[in-house]
Every structure is written in C-alpha cells, then in structure tokens.
mmCIF file of C-alpha atoms in Angstrom:
data_model
loop_
_atom_site.group_PDB
_atom_site.id
_atom_site.type_symbol
_atom_site.label_atom_id
_atom_site.label_comp_id
_atom_site.label_asym_id
_atom_site.label_seq_id
_atom_site.Cartn_x
_atom_site.Cartn_y
_atom_site.Cartn_z
ATOM 1 C CA MET F 14 204.966 214.226 -213.381
ATOM 2 C CA ILE F 15 203.487 215.814 -216.118
ATOM 3 C CA ARG F 16 205.455 213.715 -218.648
ATOM 4 C CA THR F 17 206.155 210.030 -216.761
ATOM 5 C CA ALA F 18 202.120 210.620 -216.914
ATOM 6 C CA LEU F 19 201.902 211.236 -221.039
ATOM 7 C CA LYS F 20 205.084 209.032 -222.001
ATOM 8 C CA ASN F 21 203.094 206.382 -219.253
ATOM 9 C CA ALA F 22 199.378 206.811 -221.615
ATOM 10 C CA LEU F 23 201.165 206.679 -224.430
ATOM 11 C CA ARG F 24 202.818 203.047 -224.033
ATOM 12 C CA SER F 25 199.671 201.964 -222.329
ATOM 13 C CA HIS F 26 197.126 202.628 -225.959
ATOM 14 C CA PRO F 27 197.187 199.852 -227.732
ATOM 15 C CA ILE F 28 199.184 201.276 -231.030
ATOM 16 C CA GLY F 29 201.886 202.887 -228.844
ATOM 17 C CA ARG F 30 202.417 199.677 -226.284
ATOM 18 C CA TRP F 31 202.738 197.995 -229.835
ATOM 19 C CA THR F 32 205.574 200.269 -231.768
ATOM 20 C CA TYR F 33 207.708 200.154 -228.028
ATOM 21 C CA THR F 34 208.041 196.422 -227.428
ATOM 22 C CA LYS F 35 209.041 196.267 -231.000
ATOM 23 C CA VAL F 36 211.072 199.305 -231.666
ATOM 24 C CA ARG F 37 212.602 197.998 -228.353
ATOM 25 C CA GLY F 38 213.181 194.584 -227.882
ATOM 26 C CA GLY F 39 215.065 194.921 -231.007
ATOM 27 C CA TYR F 40 217.437 197.726 -230.243
ATOM 28 C CA ARG F 41 218.005 195.675 -227.039
ATOM 29 C CA ASP F 42 218.609 192.330 -229.709
ATOM 30 C CA LEU F 43 221.734 194.615 -231.590
ATOM 31 C CA ARG F 44 223.191 195.624 -228.474
ATOM 32 C CA TYR F 45 223.159 191.982 -227.092
ATOM 33 C CA ALA F 46 224.364 190.284 -230.464
ATOM 34 C CA ARG F 47 227.822 192.646 -230.338
ATOM 35 C CA VAL F 48 228.806 191.884 -226.609
ATOM 36 C CA ASP F 49 231.909 189.898 -225.813
ATOM 37 C CA GLY F 50 230.710 187.740 -223.704
ATOM 38 C CA ARG F 51 234.118 185.988 -222.732
ATOM 39 C CA ALA F 52 235.602 189.164 -222.161
ATOM 40 C CA VAL F 53 232.635 189.871 -219.277
ATOM 41 C CA LEU F 54 233.315 186.952 -218.143
ATOM 42 C CA ASN F 55 236.790 187.596 -218.092
ATOM 43 C CA ARG F 56 236.723 191.039 -216.285
ATOM 44 C CA TYR F 57 233.980 190.379 -213.635
ATOM 45 C CA ALA F 58 235.035 187.131 -212.468
ATOM 46 C CA ARG F 59 236.069 188.010 -208.448
ATOM 47 C CA ASP F 60 233.747 190.879 -208.382
ATOM 48 C CA ILE F 61 232.172 190.601 -204.645
ATOM 49 C CA PRO F 62 228.175 190.115 -205.479
ATOM 50 C CA ARG F 63 226.731 193.187 -206.543
ATOM 51 C CA SER F 64 224.043 192.626 -203.947
ATOM 52 C CA VAL F 65 222.517 190.214 -201.703
ATOM 53 C CA LYS F 66 218.756 189.406 -202.078
ATOM 54 C CA ILE F 67 218.176 187.996 -198.393
ATOM 55 C CA GLU F 68 213.996 186.343 -198.377
ATOM 56 C CA LEU F 69 213.168 186.493 -195.221
ATOM 57 C CA THR F 70 210.055 184.205 -195.667
ATOM 58 C CA ASN F 71 208.341 182.788 -199.259
ATOM 59 C CA ILE F 72 205.291 183.032 -197.355
ATOM 60 C CA CYS F 73 202.818 185.530 -199.751
ATOM 61 C CA ASN F 74 199.376 186.895 -197.674
ATOM 62 C CA ALA F 75 198.544 187.739 -201.722
ATOM 63 C CA ASP F 76 197.811 184.891 -205.068
ATOM 64 C CA CYS F 77 198.709 187.890 -208.051
ATOM 65 C CA ILE F 78 197.389 186.522 -211.665
ATOM 66 C CA PHE F 79 201.388 187.538 -212.959
ATOM 67 C CA CYS F 80 203.072 185.731 -210.065
ATOM 68 C CA GLY F 81 205.553 182.453 -210.147
ATOM 69 C CA TYR F 82 203.681 182.357 -206.510
ATOM 70 C CA GLN F 83 201.134 180.585 -207.196
ATOM 71 C CA TYR F 84 203.813 177.479 -208.298
ATOM 72 C CA GLU F 85 205.355 177.536 -206.104
ATOM 73 C CA THR F 86 206.400 173.907 -203.892
ATOM 74 C CA ARG F 87 208.467 174.408 -201.885
ATOM 75 C CA ALA F 88 208.289 174.303 -198.079
ATOM 76 C CA LYS F 89 207.179 177.706 -196.699
ATOM 77 C CA GLY F 90 209.044 179.126 -193.941
ATOM 78 C CA THR F 91 211.027 182.347 -192.436
ATOM 79 C CA MET F 92 214.513 182.867 -191.799
ATOM 80 C CA SER F 93 216.281 181.739 -188.482
ATOM 81 C CA PRO F 94 217.782 185.133 -186.515
ATOM 82 C CA GLU F 95 221.369 183.037 -186.613
ATOM 83 C CA LEU F 96 220.796 182.677 -190.307
ATOM 84 C CA PHE F 97 220.198 186.069 -191.057
ATOM 85 C CA GLU F 98 222.678 187.243 -188.466
ATOM 86 C CA ARG F 99 225.500 184.920 -190.452
ATOM 87 C CA VAL F 100 224.508 186.296 -193.848
ATOM 88 C CA LEU F 101 224.578 190.032 -192.845
ATOM 89 C CA GLN F 102 227.924 189.458 -191.254
ATOM 90 C CA GLU F 103 229.929 187.077 -194.299
ATOM 91 C CA TYR F 104 228.665 189.403 -197.106
ATOM 92 C CA ARG F 105 229.726 192.373 -194.986
ATOM 93 C CA ALA F 106 232.964 191.138 -194.472
ATOM 94 C CA MET F 107 233.573 190.738 -197.953
ATOM 95 C CA GLY F 108 232.743 194.227 -198.405
ATOM 96 C CA GLY F 109 229.548 194.046 -199.885
ATOM 97 C CA ASN F 110 227.082 197.818 -198.973
ATOM 98 C CA SER F 111 223.428 196.371 -200.714
ATOM 99 C CA ILE F 112 220.683 194.307 -199.018
ATOM 100 C CA SER F 113 217.795 193.755 -200.385
ATOM 101 C CA PHE F 114 215.406 191.997 -198.908
ATOM 102 C CA THR F 115 213.040 191.377 -201.771
ATOM 103 C CA PRO F 116 212.502 187.668 -202.349
ATOM 104 C CA VAL F 117 212.048 185.200 -205.352
ATOM 105 C CA VAL F 118 208.197 184.690 -204.027
ATOM 106 C CA GLY F 119 206.390 185.993 -201.015
ATOM 107 C CA GLU F 120 205.835 189.245 -198.500
ATOM 108 C CA PRO F 121 209.086 190.674 -196.630
ATOM 109 C CA LEU F 122 206.382 192.316 -194.115
ATOM 110 C CA VAL F 123 205.108 188.884 -193.368
ATOM 111 C CA ASP F 124 207.879 188.483 -191.115
ATOM 112 C CA PRO F 125 206.963 189.934 -187.693
ATOM 113 C CA ALA F 126 210.498 191.209 -187.047
ATOM 114 C CA PHE F 127 210.972 193.238 -190.316
ATOM 115 C CA VAL F 128 211.740 196.028 -189.560
ATOM 116 C CA ASP F 129 213.763 194.761 -186.785
ATOM 117 C CA ARG F 130 215.677 193.233 -190.075
ATOM 118 C CA VAL F 131 216.734 196.126 -191.454
ATOM 119 C CA ALA F 132 217.395 198.075 -188.210
ATOM 120 C CA ARG F 133 219.685 195.598 -188.089
ATOM 121 C CA ALA F 134 221.396 195.265 -191.304
ATOM 122 C CA ARG F 135 221.659 199.066 -190.850
ATOM 123 C CA GLU F 136 223.601 198.353 -187.190
ATOM 124 C CA VAL F 137 226.120 196.092 -189.018
ATOM 125 C CA GLY F 138 226.825 198.738 -191.497
ATOM 126 C CA PHE F 139 225.167 198.285 -194.987
ATOM 127 C CA GLY F 140 224.615 201.625 -197.103
ATOM 128 C CA GLN F 141 221.572 200.523 -199.355
ATOM 129 C CA VAL F 142 218.996 198.406 -197.562
ATOM 130 C CA THR F 143 215.885 198.362 -199.993
ATOM 131 C CA THR F 144 212.741 196.190 -200.481
ATOM 132 C CA TYR F 145 209.556 195.352 -202.683
ATOM 133 C CA THR F 146 206.442 194.918 -200.666
ATOM 134 C CA ASN F 147 202.394 194.481 -201.911
ATOM 135 C CA GLY F 148 201.566 197.476 -199.368
ATOM 136 C CA VAL F 149 198.783 195.130 -197.487
ATOM 137 C CA LEU F 150 200.766 194.352 -194.253
ATOM 138 C CA LEU F 151 202.578 197.936 -193.852
ATOM 139 C CA GLU F 152 199.650 199.551 -191.159
ATOM 140 C CA ASN F 153 201.117 196.240 -188.912
ATOM 141 C CA HIS F 154 204.573 196.938 -188.687
ATOM 142 C CA ASP F 155 206.333 200.005 -186.970
ATOM 143 C CA LEU F 156 206.299 202.515 -189.625
ATOM 144 C CA PRO F 157 207.616 205.595 -187.928
ATOM 145 C CA ARG F 158 210.714 203.358 -187.089
ATOM 146 C CA PHE F 159 211.224 201.940 -190.915
ATOM 147 C CA LEU F 160 211.201 205.180 -192.131
ATOM 148 C CA SER F 161 213.436 206.722 -189.847
ATOM 149 C CA LEU F 162 216.044 203.802 -191.173
ATOM 150 C CA GLY F 163 215.999 205.428 -194.147
ATOM 151 C CA ILE F 164 215.726 202.579 -196.352
ATOM 152 C CA GLU F 165 217.181 203.740 -200.028
ATOM 153 C CA ALA F 166 214.411 203.032 -202.438
ATOM 154 C CA LEU F 167 210.954 201.293 -200.957
ATOM 155 C CA HIS F 168 208.387 199.950 -203.446
ATOM 156 C CA ILE F 169 204.786 199.485 -203.639
ATOM 157 C CA SER F 170 203.626 196.440 -206.284
ATOM 158 C CA MET F 171 200.126 196.814 -206.680
ATOM 159 C CA ALA F 172 197.191 197.474 -208.672
ATOM 160 C CA SER F 173 195.620 200.599 -209.495
ATOM 161 C CA PHE F 174 193.301 202.656 -207.277
ATOM 162 C CA ASP F 175 189.939 200.335 -207.411
ATOM 163 C CA GLU F 176 189.218 197.623 -204.682
ATOM 164 C CA THR F 177 187.704 195.868 -208.230
ATOM 165 C CA GLU F 178 190.366 195.302 -210.083
ATOM 166 C CA TYR F 179 192.475 195.179 -206.943
ATOM 167 C CA GLU F 180 190.950 191.937 -206.199
ATOM 168 C CA ARG F 181 191.333 190.543 -209.837
ATOM 169 C CA ILE F 182 194.539 190.915 -210.181
ATOM 170 C CA PHE F 183 195.774 190.132 -206.718
ATOM 171 C CA ARG F 184 193.476 187.717 -205.706
ATOM 172 C CA ILE F 185 192.437 189.418 -202.331
ATOM 173 C CA ARG F 186 190.392 190.701 -199.848
ATOM 174 C CA HIS F 187 192.569 193.607 -198.684
ATOM 175 C CA TYR F 188 192.272 196.723 -200.353
ATOM 176 C CA ASP F 189 191.337 198.591 -197.479
ATOM 177 C CA LYS F 190 193.738 197.732 -195.594
ATOM 178 C CA LEU F 191 196.549 198.361 -198.442
ATOM 179 C CA MET F 192 194.798 201.854 -198.864
ATOM 180 C CA ARG F 193 194.866 202.566 -195.046
ATOM 181 C CA GLY F 194 198.378 201.414 -194.957
ATOM 182 C CA LEU F 195 199.749 203.185 -197.672
ATOM 183 C CA ARG F 196 198.418 206.562 -196.755
ATOM 184 C CA ALA F 197 199.694 206.597 -193.335
ATOM 185 C CA LEU F 198 202.820 205.626 -194.822
ATOM 186 C CA LEU F 199 203.094 208.580 -197.493
ATOM 187 C CA GLU F 200 201.161 210.916 -195.025
ATOM 188 C CA LEU F 201 204.262 209.914 -192.232
ATOM 189 C CA ASN F 202 207.325 209.720 -194.848
ATOM 190 C CA GLY F 203 206.110 213.694 -196.098
ATOM 191 C CA ARG F 204 207.250 214.896 -192.992
ATOM 192 C CA GLN F 205 210.776 213.115 -192.464
ATOM 193 C CA THR F 206 213.168 215.484 -192.820
ATOM 194 C CA ARG F 207 215.256 213.455 -195.574
ATOM 195 C CA PRO F 208 211.778 210.848 -197.155
ATOM 196 C CA VAL F 209 212.803 207.778 -198.397
ATOM 197 C CA PRO F 210 212.150 207.492 -201.707
ATOM 198 C CA ILE F 211 209.135 205.324 -202.510
ATOM 199 C CA ARG F 212 207.245 203.593 -205.618
ATOM 200 C CA LEU F 213 203.796 203.215 -206.183
ATOM 201 C CA GLU F 214 204.582 199.942 -208.655
ATOM 202 C CA LEU F 215 201.239 199.474 -210.403
ATOM 203 C CA ARG F 216 200.277 196.383 -212.328
ATOM 204 C CA SER F 217 196.785 196.940 -213.913
ATOM 205 C CA GLU F 218 194.143 196.179 -216.609
ATOM 206 C CA LEU F 219 193.778 199.573 -217.061
ATOM 207 C CA PRO F 220 195.574 201.336 -219.323
ATOM 208 C CA PHE F 221 197.921 204.333 -217.369
ATOM 209 C CA ASP F 222 195.798 207.348 -218.391
ATOM 210 C CA GLN F 223 192.289 205.975 -216.997
ATOM 211 C CA ILE F 224 194.273 205.406 -213.602
ATOM 212 C CA LEU F 225 194.528 208.433 -212.762
ATOM 213 C CA ARG F 226 191.436 209.475 -212.886
ATOM 214 C CA GLN F 227 189.856 207.160 -210.271
ATOM 215 C CA PRO F 228 187.946 208.319 -207.645
ATOM 216 C CA ASP F 229 190.531 206.375 -205.054
ATOM 217 C CA TYR F 230 193.237 208.100 -206.756
ATOM 218 C CA VAL F 231 193.004 211.310 -206.837
ATOM 219 C CA GLN F 232 190.687 212.145 -203.095
ATOM 220 C CA GLN F 233 192.885 209.725 -201.541
ATOM 221 C CA ILE F 234 196.645 209.357 -203.278
ATOM 222 C CA ALA F 235 197.367 212.220 -205.768
ATOM 223 C CA PRO F 236 197.567 214.934 -202.677
ATOM 224 C CA LEU F 237 199.864 213.265 -200.791
ATOM 225 C CA LEU F 238 202.358 211.991 -203.319
ATOM 226 C CA GLY F 239 205.763 214.311 -203.982
ATOM 227 C CA ASP F 240 209.043 214.230 -205.094
ATOM 228 C CA HIS F 241 210.158 211.491 -202.940
ATOM 229 C CA THR F 242 206.967 209.143 -204.643
ATOM 230 C CA LYS F 243 206.772 208.136 -207.932
ATOM 231 C CA LEU F 244 204.061 206.716 -209.523
ATOM 232 C CA ALA F 245 204.976 203.698 -212.157
ATOM 233 C CA TYR F 246 203.527 201.790 -214.715
ATOM 234 C CA LEU F 247 204.524 198.170 -215.819
ATOM 235 C CA PHE F 248 203.618 197.337 -219.256
ATOM 236 C CA ASP F 249 205.762 194.124 -219.619
ATOM 237 C CA TYR F 250 205.269 191.113 -217.873
ATOM 238 C CA ASP F 251 207.714 188.358 -216.692
ATOM 239 C CA ASN F 252 206.569 184.414 -218.188
ATOM 240 C CA TRP F 253 208.355 183.398 -215.431
ATOM 241 C CA GLY F 254 210.184 180.428 -216.880
ATOM 242 C CA GLY F 255 206.783 180.102 -219.496
ATOM 243 C CA MET F 256 204.672 179.614 -216.480
ATOM 244 C CA ILE F 257 202.662 182.361 -216.553
ATOM 245 C CA GLU F 258 200.726 182.946 -219.983
ATOM 246 C CA GLN F 259 199.416 186.118 -221.739
ATOM 247 C CA SER F 260 195.999 183.955 -221.497
ATOM 248 C CA ASP F 261 196.861 184.972 -217.224
ATOM 249 C CA LEU F 262 197.192 188.220 -217.984
ATOM 250 C CA ARG F 263 193.772 190.828 -218.264
ATOM 251 C CA GLY F 264 193.751 193.731 -220.031
ATOM 252 C CA VAL F 265 196.384 195.321 -220.567
ATOM 253 C CA MET F 266 199.167 193.322 -219.285
ATOM 254 C CA LYS F 267 201.306 191.582 -221.901
ATOM 255 C CA LEU F 268 204.104 189.159 -221.386
ATOM 256 C CA ALA F 269 208.043 191.099 -221.906
ATOM 257 C CA HIS F 270 209.614 190.654 -224.805
ATOM 258 C CA ILE F 271 212.239 187.598 -224.873
ATOM 259 C CA PRO F 272 216.059 188.747 -226.347
ATOM 260 C CA LYS F 273 217.374 186.145 -228.776
ATOM 261 C CA HIS F 274 220.855 186.785 -227.791
ATOM 262 C CA LYS F 275 222.379 185.118 -224.694
ATOM 263 C CA SER F 276 225.560 185.133 -224.955
ATOM 264 C CA SER F 277 227.113 186.708 -222.370
ATOM 265 C CA PRO F 278 226.554 186.005 -218.863
ATOM 266 C CA CYS F 279 223.548 188.070 -217.298
ATOM 267 C CA PHE F 280 224.096 190.919 -215.407
ATOM 268 C CA ARG F 281 221.672 188.968 -211.877
ATOM 269 C CA THR F 282 224.266 186.305 -212.131
ATOM 270 C CA TYR F 283 226.775 188.920 -210.720
ATOM 271 C CA SER F 284 224.337 189.475 -207.141
ATOM 272 C CA CYS F 285 222.336 186.501 -205.003
ATOM 273 C CA MET F 286 219.225 185.314 -203.342
ATOM 274 C CA VAL F 287 220.001 183.677 -199.602
ATOM 275 C CA MET F 288 216.565 182.279 -199.383
ATOM 276 C CA TRP F 289 214.999 181.418 -195.877
ATOM 277 C CA ASN F 290 216.536 178.140 -195.339
ATOM 278 C CA GLY F 291 220.391 178.965 -196.625
ATOM 279 C CA ALA F 292 219.980 177.637 -200.014
ATOM 280 C CA VAL F 293 221.975 180.258 -202.362
ATOM 281 C CA ARG F 294 220.820 180.676 -205.762
ATOM 282 C CA ALA F 295 222.701 183.065 -208.336
ATOM 283 C CA CYS F 296 219.776 185.409 -209.127
ATOM 284 C CA SER F 297 217.481 186.589 -207.150
ATOM 285 C CA CYS F 298 214.137 186.511 -209.121
ATOM 286 C CA ARG F 299 213.484 183.137 -211.131
ATOM 287 C CA PHE F 300 211.996 179.620 -210.388
ATOM 288 C CA SER F 301 210.292 177.446 -212.717
ATOM 289 C CA PHE F 302 208.184 173.623 -212.452
ATOM 290 C CA LYS F 303 209.569 173.495 -215.660
ATOM 291 C CA ASP F 304 213.532 173.287 -214.870
ATOM 292 C CA LYS F 305 213.230 170.080 -213.381
ATOM 293 C CA THR F 306 216.867 170.623 -212.021
ATOM 294 C CA ASP F 307 217.867 174.625 -210.593
ATOM 295 C CA GLY F 308 220.101 175.633 -212.879
ATOM 296 C CA LEU F 309 220.168 178.779 -210.566
ATOM 297 C CA LEU F 310 221.460 176.504 -207.084
ATOM 298 C CA ILE F 311 225.163 177.277 -207.013
ATOM 299 C CA GLY F 312 225.105 176.149 -202.568
ATOM 300 C CA ASP F 313 223.886 175.847 -199.006
ATOM 301 C CA LEU F 314 225.059 177.871 -196.329
ATOM 302 C CA THR F 315 225.166 174.612 -194.419
ATOM 303 C CA ASP F 316 228.005 173.120 -196.459
ATOM 304 C CA GLY F 317 230.083 176.417 -196.315
ATOM 305 C CA SER F 318 230.163 179.597 -196.800
ATOM 306 C CA LEU F 319 229.124 182.534 -198.598
ATOM 307 C CA GLU F 320 232.358 183.376 -200.396
ATOM 308 C CA GLU F 321 232.952 179.923 -200.367
ATOM 309 C CA ILE F 322 229.999 179.293 -202.417
ATOM 310 C CA TRP F 323 230.471 182.547 -204.275
ATOM 311 C CA TYR F 324 233.822 181.789 -205.875
ATOM 312 C CA GLY F 325 233.421 178.113 -205.794
ATOM 313 C CA ALA F 326 232.665 176.076 -209.127
ATOM 314 C CA ASN F 327 228.970 176.178 -209.483
ATOM 315 C CA VAL F 328 228.910 180.283 -210.339
ATOM 316 C CA THR F 329 231.661 179.586 -213.024
ATOM 317 C CA GLN F 330 229.874 176.938 -214.215
ATOM 318 C CA LEU F 331 226.689 178.950 -214.340
ATOM 319 C CA ARG F 332 228.021 181.907 -215.693
ATOM 320 C CA GLU F 333 230.274 179.993 -218.621
ATOM 321 C CA SER F 334 227.491 178.295 -220.056
ATOM 322 C CA PHE F 335 225.641 181.642 -221.856
ATOM 323 C CA LEU F 336 228.979 181.293 -223.880
ATOM 324 C CA ASP F 337 228.565 177.363 -225.455
ATOM 325 C CA GLY F 338 224.198 178.134 -225.440
ATOM 326 C CA SER F 339 223.413 175.745 -222.442
ATOM 327 C CA ILE F 340 222.265 177.914 -220.042
ATOM 328 C CA PRO F 341 219.832 176.844 -217.830
ATOM 329 C CA GLU F 342 216.332 175.685 -218.338
ATOM 330 C CA VAL F 343 214.627 178.231 -217.183
ATOM 331 C CA CYS F 344 216.543 181.086 -218.036
ATOM 332 C CA LYS F 345 216.018 180.831 -222.067
ATOM 333 C CA SER F 346 212.885 182.229 -221.411
ATOM 334 C CA CYS F 347 213.717 184.780 -219.271
ATOM 335 C CA ALA F 348 212.599 187.702 -220.606
ATOM 336 C CA TRP F 349 214.677 189.798 -218.194
ATOM 337 C CA TYR F 350 217.966 189.164 -219.160
ATOM 338 C CA VAL F 351 220.417 191.736 -219.436
ATOM 339 C CA PRO F 352 223.987 191.496 -220.316
ATOM 340 C CA GLY F 353 226.796 191.408 -217.829
ATOM 341 C CA ASP F 354 228.395 194.793 -218.543
ATOM 342 C CA HIS F 355 224.667 196.756 -219.929
ATOM 343 C CA GLY F 356 223.979 195.750 -216.507
ATOM 344 C CA ARG F 357 226.154 197.186 -214.712
ATOM 345 C CA ASP F 358 225.163 200.134 -214.468
ATOM 346 C CA HIS F 359 221.981 199.543 -213.852
ATOM 347 C CA GLN F 360 220.005 200.654 -210.752
ATOM 348 C CA TYR F 361 221.080 197.552 -208.215
ATOM 349 C CA LEU F 362 218.035 199.087 -205.536
ATOM 350 C CA PHE F 363 215.759 198.038 -208.235
ATOM 351 C CA ALA F 364 217.173 194.922 -209.714
#
C-alpha cells in the first residue's frame, strides 16, 4: 500500500505526470510499431471471445464529466430475462468462461435483478464474473448474497472522499448514499472467508496524496481496507472518440496518449459486448456520436446466434481494417488501443 501510494503521489504531481505520460506513450509507440499485424490476425482468427460483456442496461444514475454517457442517443432499456439466458447459454456452449456486466455506458446496479443475474451466470458455469459500478445503488441490493457468489473482481468508480468534489465530477447528489453502501460492502466483505477482490478507482481532480488526507477517507474508509481491497487512481482519461475534450476535465485530470501505430488488430476486438437489445459489438468500451456508422457493430442476435456472429464476415473485416489503415472512425482516436498479441496476457477481468 505504501509503495502504491508513493507511486500514485509522484504520478499525480504535474512534472512527474508529464514525464510518466511521455515516457510511457513513447515506449508503447515503439513496441506497437514492431507488431506483425497479419501474424496476429492469423494466430487468433478462430479464438472464441476471450470475454463477453453483457449490457444489462444502458441507463445510468450519474452524469460524469469524463464519460460518453452524456452524449448517448440510443434508446434506453434493460435486457430481458430471455435474452440474458440465451447469451449465457450460447457463450457457454462455445467454451466461454468469462462474463462481465460492465456496459459500454450505463450502471449495472440500475437493474433490480442484478444479483439474480450474477447468480445465474454462476449456475450456468462461468468461472470468471466481474463488473464495474459507481456504487451508488449498493445498499439497494442484497450485499451478503452478492458477496457469497464469489465475484472475481468488483471495480467501484468514484471521485475522491469529498462530497463537494464528488458532485462536481459525477454531477449527482448521492455522495452519502454511496458512502453508506460502500462502508456496508467493505465491512461485510472483510468478514467473508474468501473476500471479493475490490478496487476503488478514483477519478478525481485532486492529487492522490491529497485524497489520502481527506477526513472521510481517513475516518470511514481506510480502517475497512485490507489485502482484498485496492485503492487505484486514474491518471489518464478516455476521449471517447473525440467526444470528451481536455476542457471537459478538471484539475489534474488529463486525456490519455493516443497510440501512433494501430496496424495490428486491437486486442479488444477479441472480446465482445452484447447490448441490452441484442445488438453485438466487437470491443466493449467505445461509441462516438462522431462516427455516423458504428464500425464496431458486428451483428444482432435477432438475426443469428452468437457463434455465427462471432465467426462472421463483419468481425474479419473489422480486424483486417487495422492492416490497411481503414479502421472505424471511433478507433482512430481511441487511447485504449493495444495490439492483439500484447493484450493477450492482459487481465480481461479488468478490460
């Protein structure tokens, strides 16, 4: 914890942050330029999805300054039980083992059946079940039951431990509700025989060392942290295909470096997202109102099975577009690009 705190403090300092971003970005550009895109394409062409992310809902109860949700134009909805069951069964039949309930945009805990959905994924046989959440609705769900299901990774996206800053960044007035649910979660998890790995991911305008001195952190959260709970600090922010600009962010928050070389299929095209209405997208973290045609849309479950979509022409065409430079507009300005072979060893639980 001390080592992590020191590293985060150095990286959140303006000079340290500039140095880190430049060095890291330059190093990645050199590595990515050397990747043989055709070899990557051929090597993993018949792989099943490394992970399937299920968008239980695209409705969110926050309006974060750093998130593309504020520009969402799709119809809002929640996945039907029938479609949910079908996705689980079809992906499991393909040999899949990793499910995430992290949506493109939206808040999974808005779905009142969230814990039931996690339980069902376990019943079907999925060994890796993960999710992101903003945590506001934690106290609305059966936390003892949820923790007993043994989810592999729970990421909670939040600002710092200060109500005023929270309202500036998340643009909602639910700080007290979040803190009640978070304390209950951490207390219960600490009593588990096998605690769930939890990451509190701070998206803040303040330097990390300043956050560690905030009274609500010192008095309410720090005493509940243990080896099973990690405190993470986000330095680089996505531009969401050009929708989010530096002027939208605050304080030390900075847009991430955009890789210069994208000549190999991105590793995110080897996992997929099933939207609440059955549309299927390669890559699970991207959309843009500037992209008139969604180049990441690869099919719809109303027209075929998940397996048919996954091995269809749209996926092949998308991956091959990296070889000739014709990638979708939304991918061109994406900061989260990683070549397919480099990303193979990444933690898909956290992707």
